[in-house]
Coordinates of C-alpha atoms and ligand atoms in Angstrom, one line a residue:
X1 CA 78.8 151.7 92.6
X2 CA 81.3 149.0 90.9
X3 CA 83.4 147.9 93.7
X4 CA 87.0 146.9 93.6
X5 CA 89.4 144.4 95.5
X6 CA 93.2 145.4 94.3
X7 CA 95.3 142.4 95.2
X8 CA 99.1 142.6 95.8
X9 CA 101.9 140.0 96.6
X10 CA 102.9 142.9 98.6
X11 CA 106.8 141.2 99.5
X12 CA 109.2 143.3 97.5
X13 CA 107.9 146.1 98.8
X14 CA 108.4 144.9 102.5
X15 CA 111.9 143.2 101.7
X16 CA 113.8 145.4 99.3
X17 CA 114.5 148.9 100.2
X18 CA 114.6 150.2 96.6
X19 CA 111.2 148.4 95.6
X20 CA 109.8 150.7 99.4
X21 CA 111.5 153.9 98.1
X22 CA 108.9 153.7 94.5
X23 CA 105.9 152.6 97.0
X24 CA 106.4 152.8 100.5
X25 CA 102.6 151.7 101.4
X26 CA 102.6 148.8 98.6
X27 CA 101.8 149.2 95.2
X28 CA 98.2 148.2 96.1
X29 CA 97.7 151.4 97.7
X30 CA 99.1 153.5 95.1
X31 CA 96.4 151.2 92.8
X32 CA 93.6 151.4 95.2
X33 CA 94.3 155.5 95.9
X34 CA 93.9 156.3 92.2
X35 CA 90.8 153.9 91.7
X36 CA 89.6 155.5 94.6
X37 CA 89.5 159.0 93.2
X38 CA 88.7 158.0 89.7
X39 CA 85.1 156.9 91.8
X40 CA 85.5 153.4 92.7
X41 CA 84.7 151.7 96.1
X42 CA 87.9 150.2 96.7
X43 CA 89.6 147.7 98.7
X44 CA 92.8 146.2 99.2
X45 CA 94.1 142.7 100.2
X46 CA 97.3 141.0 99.9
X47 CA 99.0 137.7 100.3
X48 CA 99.8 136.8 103.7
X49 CA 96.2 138.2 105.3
X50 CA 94.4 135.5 106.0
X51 CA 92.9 133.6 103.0
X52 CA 95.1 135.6 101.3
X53 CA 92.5 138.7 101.8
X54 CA 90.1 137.1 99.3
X55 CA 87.8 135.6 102.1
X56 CA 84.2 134.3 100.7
X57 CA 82.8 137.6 101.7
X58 CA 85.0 139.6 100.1
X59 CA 84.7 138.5 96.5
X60 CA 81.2 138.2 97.4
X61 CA 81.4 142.2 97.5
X62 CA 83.9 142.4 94.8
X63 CA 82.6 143.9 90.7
X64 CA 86.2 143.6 89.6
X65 CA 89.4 142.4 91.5
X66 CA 92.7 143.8 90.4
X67 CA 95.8 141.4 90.6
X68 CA 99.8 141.9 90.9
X69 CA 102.3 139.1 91.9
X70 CA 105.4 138.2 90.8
X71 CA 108.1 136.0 93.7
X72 CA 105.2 134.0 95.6
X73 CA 102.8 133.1 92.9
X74 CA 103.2 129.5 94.0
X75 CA 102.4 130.6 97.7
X76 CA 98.5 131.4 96.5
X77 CA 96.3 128.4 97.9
X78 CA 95.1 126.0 95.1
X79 CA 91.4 126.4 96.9
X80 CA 91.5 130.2 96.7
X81 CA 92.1 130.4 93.0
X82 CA 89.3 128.2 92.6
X83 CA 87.3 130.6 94.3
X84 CA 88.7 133.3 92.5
X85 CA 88.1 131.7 88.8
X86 CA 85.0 130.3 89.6
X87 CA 84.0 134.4 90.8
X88 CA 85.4 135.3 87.2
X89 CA 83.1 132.6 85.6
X90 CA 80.4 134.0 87.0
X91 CA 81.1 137.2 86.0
X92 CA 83.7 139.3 88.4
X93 CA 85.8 141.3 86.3
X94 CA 89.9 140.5 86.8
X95 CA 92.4 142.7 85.9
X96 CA 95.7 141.2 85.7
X97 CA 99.1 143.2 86.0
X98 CA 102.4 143.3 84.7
X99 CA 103.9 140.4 86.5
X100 CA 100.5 138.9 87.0
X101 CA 100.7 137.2 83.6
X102 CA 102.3 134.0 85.7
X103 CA 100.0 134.1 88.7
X104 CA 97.6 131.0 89.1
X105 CA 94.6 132.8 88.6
X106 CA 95.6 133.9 85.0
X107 CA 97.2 131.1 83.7
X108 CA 94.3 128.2 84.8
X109 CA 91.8 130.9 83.1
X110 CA 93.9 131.3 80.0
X111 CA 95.4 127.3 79.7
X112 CA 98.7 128.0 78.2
X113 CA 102.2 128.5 80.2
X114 CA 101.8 132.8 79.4
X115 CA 105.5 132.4 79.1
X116 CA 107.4 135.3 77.5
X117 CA 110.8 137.0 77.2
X118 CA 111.9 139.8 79.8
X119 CA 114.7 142.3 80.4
X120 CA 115.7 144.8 82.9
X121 CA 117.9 147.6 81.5
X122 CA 115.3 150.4 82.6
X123 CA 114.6 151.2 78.6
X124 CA 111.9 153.4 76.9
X125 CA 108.3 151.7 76.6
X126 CA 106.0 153.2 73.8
X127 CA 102.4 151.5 74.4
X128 CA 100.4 152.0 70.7
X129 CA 96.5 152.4 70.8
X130 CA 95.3 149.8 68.4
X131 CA 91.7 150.4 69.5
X132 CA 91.0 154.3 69.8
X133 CA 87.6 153.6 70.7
X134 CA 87.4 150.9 72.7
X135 CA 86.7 152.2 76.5
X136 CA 89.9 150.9 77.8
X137 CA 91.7 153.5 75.9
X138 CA 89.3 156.7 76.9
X139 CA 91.2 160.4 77.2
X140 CA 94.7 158.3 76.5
X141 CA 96.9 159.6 73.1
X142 CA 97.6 157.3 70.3
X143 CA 100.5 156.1 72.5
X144 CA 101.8 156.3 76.1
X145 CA 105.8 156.5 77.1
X146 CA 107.5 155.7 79.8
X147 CA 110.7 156.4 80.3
X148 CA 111.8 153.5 81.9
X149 CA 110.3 150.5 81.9
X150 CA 111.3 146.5 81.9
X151 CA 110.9 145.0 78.1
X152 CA 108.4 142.0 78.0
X153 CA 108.9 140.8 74.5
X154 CA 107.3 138.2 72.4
X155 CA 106.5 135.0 71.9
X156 CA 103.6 135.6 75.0
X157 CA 102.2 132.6 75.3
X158 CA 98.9 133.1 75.4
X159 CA 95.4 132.4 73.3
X160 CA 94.4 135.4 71.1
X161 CA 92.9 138.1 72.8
X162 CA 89.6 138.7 71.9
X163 CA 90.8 142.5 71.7
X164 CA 93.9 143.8 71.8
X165 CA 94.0 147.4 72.5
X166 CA 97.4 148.3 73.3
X167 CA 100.4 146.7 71.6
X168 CA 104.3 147.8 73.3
X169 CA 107.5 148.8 71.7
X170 CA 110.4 148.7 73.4
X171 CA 114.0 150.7 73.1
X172 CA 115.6 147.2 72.6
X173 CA 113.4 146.2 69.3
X174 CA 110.9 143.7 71.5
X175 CA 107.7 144.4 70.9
X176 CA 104.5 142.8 73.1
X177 CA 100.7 142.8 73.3
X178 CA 100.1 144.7 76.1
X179 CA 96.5 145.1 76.5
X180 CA 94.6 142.0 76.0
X181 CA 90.8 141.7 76.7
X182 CA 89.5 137.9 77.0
X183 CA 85.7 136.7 78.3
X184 CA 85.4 133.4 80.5
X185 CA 82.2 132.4 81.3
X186 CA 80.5 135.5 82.2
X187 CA 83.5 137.7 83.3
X188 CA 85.6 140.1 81.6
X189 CA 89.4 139.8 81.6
X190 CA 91.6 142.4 80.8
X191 CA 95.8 141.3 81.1
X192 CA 97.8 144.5 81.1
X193 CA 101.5 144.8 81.1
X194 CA 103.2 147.6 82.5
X195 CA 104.1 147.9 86.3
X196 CA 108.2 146.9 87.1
X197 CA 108.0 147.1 91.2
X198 CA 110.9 149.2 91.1
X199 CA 110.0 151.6 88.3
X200 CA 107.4 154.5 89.5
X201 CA 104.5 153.4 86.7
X202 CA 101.4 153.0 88.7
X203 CA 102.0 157.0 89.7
X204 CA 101.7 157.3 86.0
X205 CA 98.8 159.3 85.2
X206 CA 97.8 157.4 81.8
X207 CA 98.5 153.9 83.1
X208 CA 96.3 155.0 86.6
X209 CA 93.5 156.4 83.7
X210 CA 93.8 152.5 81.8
X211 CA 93.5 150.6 85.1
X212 CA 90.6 152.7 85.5
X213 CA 89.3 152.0 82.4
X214 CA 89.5 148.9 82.8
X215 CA 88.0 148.2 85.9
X216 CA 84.8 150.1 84.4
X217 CA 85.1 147.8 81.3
X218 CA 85.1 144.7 83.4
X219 CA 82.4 145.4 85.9
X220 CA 79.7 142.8 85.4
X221 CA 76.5 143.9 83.4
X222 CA 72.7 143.1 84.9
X223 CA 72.9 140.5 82.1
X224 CA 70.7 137.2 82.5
X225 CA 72.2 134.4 84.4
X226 CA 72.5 131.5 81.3
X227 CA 71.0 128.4 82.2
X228 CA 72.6 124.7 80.9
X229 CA 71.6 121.0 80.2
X230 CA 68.6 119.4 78.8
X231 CA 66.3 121.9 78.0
X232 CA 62.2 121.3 77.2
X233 CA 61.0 122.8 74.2
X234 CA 59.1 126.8 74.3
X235 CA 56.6 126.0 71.7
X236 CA 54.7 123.0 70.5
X237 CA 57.0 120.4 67.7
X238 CA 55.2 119.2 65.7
X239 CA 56.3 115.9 65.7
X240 CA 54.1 114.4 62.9
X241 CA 56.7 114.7 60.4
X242 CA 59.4 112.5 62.7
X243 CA 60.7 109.9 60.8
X244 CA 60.9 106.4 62.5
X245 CA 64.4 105.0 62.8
X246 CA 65.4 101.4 61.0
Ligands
ZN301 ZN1 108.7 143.0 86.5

């Protein structure tokens, strides 16, 4: 069974009463509750456990680790995101949310700044399907609305996405790509946007259904471990052809 590590800043929700009222237990636990039932073996861990919850052990036991920060992305330890992007490289799945797009982890594995415009005037998000079959977007419609949502708007700095499957409109005329799949090394990354901390949108039944999606996507294959460096030859050269060198 894949299993999953849902990883949350967990401060707003601790600090600001409004942020509480949306997600009184964190918004890892609304995260890890609908993985849960969706049939994942599920985890939380959040910043200020020790080793930020992402001990050794734990990634060891982690298929796919889902990420949301947004105030204290410079509180993550330099040596944990190494162990975290080195995991990825070897093939753990990372599913980065919303606010996420500036967290260590994300930019390091993308290399640009992932800088982009924002907004908060609680307008209406339409997320478009570009990719009706791609497994990220199973049992969603051509789009998904919410109500109220902040606008990220473009430029987003960030390479092209190897697939882009959902691409956001916003009331204000912004529009954003908004679920972007990328491959480092041997793991599967999947950046998706929605997720304000003060707007209800992981109790949303279709963005719960694309996390879940996604985490299914990203779970590493039984695929063979690639080897690297100087490698001797699987059959014979014939090497009575070689030309000498003047
Ligand atoms: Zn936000």
């Amino acid at each position: 069974m894949t299993q999953v590590t849902v990883w949350n800043e967990f401060r707003h929700e601790r600090q600001n009463d409004t942020v509480a009222a949306v997600y009184p237990d964190g918004i890892h636990s609304v995260i890890a509750d609908a993985l849960d039932e969706a049939g994942f073996e599920t985890q939380t861990a959040t910043l200020d456990e020790p080793e930020h919850g992402l001990t050794e052990a734990v990634l060891d036991d982690t298929d796919v680790l889902t990420w949301w920060g947004h105030a204290a992305h410079d509180e993550v330890r330099d040596e944990i995101v190494d162990r975290v992007c080195e995991r990825v490289r070897e093939g753990m799945g990372l599913i980065v949310l919303h606010s996420g797009h500036y967290s260590k982890p994300f930019t390091r594995l993308m290399g640009t700044s992932c800088s982009l415009k924002w907004r908060e005037a609680a307008e209406t998000e339409r997320l478009w399907v570009l990719e009706p079959g791609h497994p990220i977007a199973d049992g969603i419609d051509e789009h998904i609305e919410i109500d109220e949502a902040e606008m990220y708007g473009e430029r987003f700095d960030i390479p092209a996405p190897d697939t882009l499957v959902f691409t956001s409109w916003f009331e204000g005329g912004e529009v954003f790509r908004s679920g972007c799949c990328y491959r480092r090394g041997n793991g599967r990354i999947f950046y998706f946007r929605p997720g304000h901390e003060t707007y209800p949108i992981y109790h949303n039944e279709s963005i719960q259904r694309v996390v879940a999606n996604a985490v299914a996507w990203a779970a590493p294959d039984d695929g063979p471990t690639p080897t690297f460096g100087n490698a001797e030859p699987r059959e014979d050269i014939d090497t009575s052809d070689e030309r000498s060198v003047h």
